[in-house]
Amino acid sequence: MRTAVVTAALLLVSGCGATVAHETSKPDPVTVTNCGRQVTFDRIPSKVVTNDTGITELMFALGLKDRMAGYVVDGNNTVDLQTSPWKADFDSTPKLAEKISKEVVQGAGADLVFAGWNYGFSESTGFTPDAVNQLGIGTYQLTEACRNGNGKQRGIMPALDALYTDLRNLGKIFRVEAKAEELIKGYQQQIENAGKLMAGRPRPKVFLYDSGQDQPFTSGRNAAPQDVIAKAGGDNVFGDLDDSWTTVNWETVVQRDPDVVLIVDYADGKANTPAQKQAFLEGFAPLANSPAIRNKRFFALPYAALVESPRNPASIEAFARYLASA
């Protein structure tokens, strides 16, 4: 049994750091379906502002660094930048701010903002797609975070489908369809190969622990961890929740009796490191009898590996290898 948190440096993603030759621009406008709405682009965006690590890495994976005005990443996401397969692209692209705002995107001269609900877009800050559009700036929303019509719940399709949808949409918008399909084909093969590692073995129950001590923040079936866990050979204990990232209660975690805890590696303001999060869980009396705690089965992945991003396939492989090693 593993007795310590393992943090995987996900450096297995194909296409990392590459810049591809852009396909010939088409004179006609391009229309894509984004979060249930038809969005038309009259020209290829050339000053894109992205918010969050995974979203930025989608642009880098497609070779679109030169189409960016810059990115916005929270200061807590230093682990993401250190472990990114596109670290060189991050280093050579302007970091505009740690919090996105109208002033930031206007100051960058943005012609497109690529963000998502709770990945930059928020009613509480007034930074919404409609508000950005009123500035004369286009928007594209991360599909993982699309609202599904039930209050503020998010998620309209399985997480990997959301990843492939965004890659194909961005491929059309930026006229790099061939690169998008190349990436998708490679990811699908990598995931298929990873699935063989746990074939025929019992599927462990996995609790995704993001943060929170009074109440845990975790993943329902519409966020990336659902597919990361499932394709690696496990079952998300909160896979029945029709939401993406969401808060639950500890009583339910205890009842669902997880075999493994998958920890999100990023600073959350209290217990910053995976080791600190593990120590909290090991010292949390109601969980003391769960198999995950008794057997010290903890695994950590960077935040950007567990939100929709081109790191998802490598994170599936890394987690599958951990599960198969026990």
Coordinates of C-alpha atoms in Angstrom, one line a residue, residues 6 9 20 24 31 35 55 77 79 91 147 178 283 305 318 322:
V6 CA 2.0 10.9 -4.6
A9 CA 4.1 15.6 -12.7
V20 CA 1.7 24.6 -35.3
T24 CA -5.2 29.0 -44.4
T31 CA -20.3 29.5 -36.3
C35 CA -23.1 26.2 -24.1
I55 CA -8.2 26.9 -20.4
N77 CA -2.0 27.8 -9.0
V79 CA 1.9 24.0 -8.8
D91 CA 6.9 31.8 -19.5
R147 CA -24.9 26.0 -17.0
A178 CA -6.5 19.1 -38.3
G283 CA -7.0 13.1 11.8
A305 CA -5.1 17.9 -14.4
A318 CA -1.2 8.4 -13.9
Y322 CA -1.5 4.2 -9.1

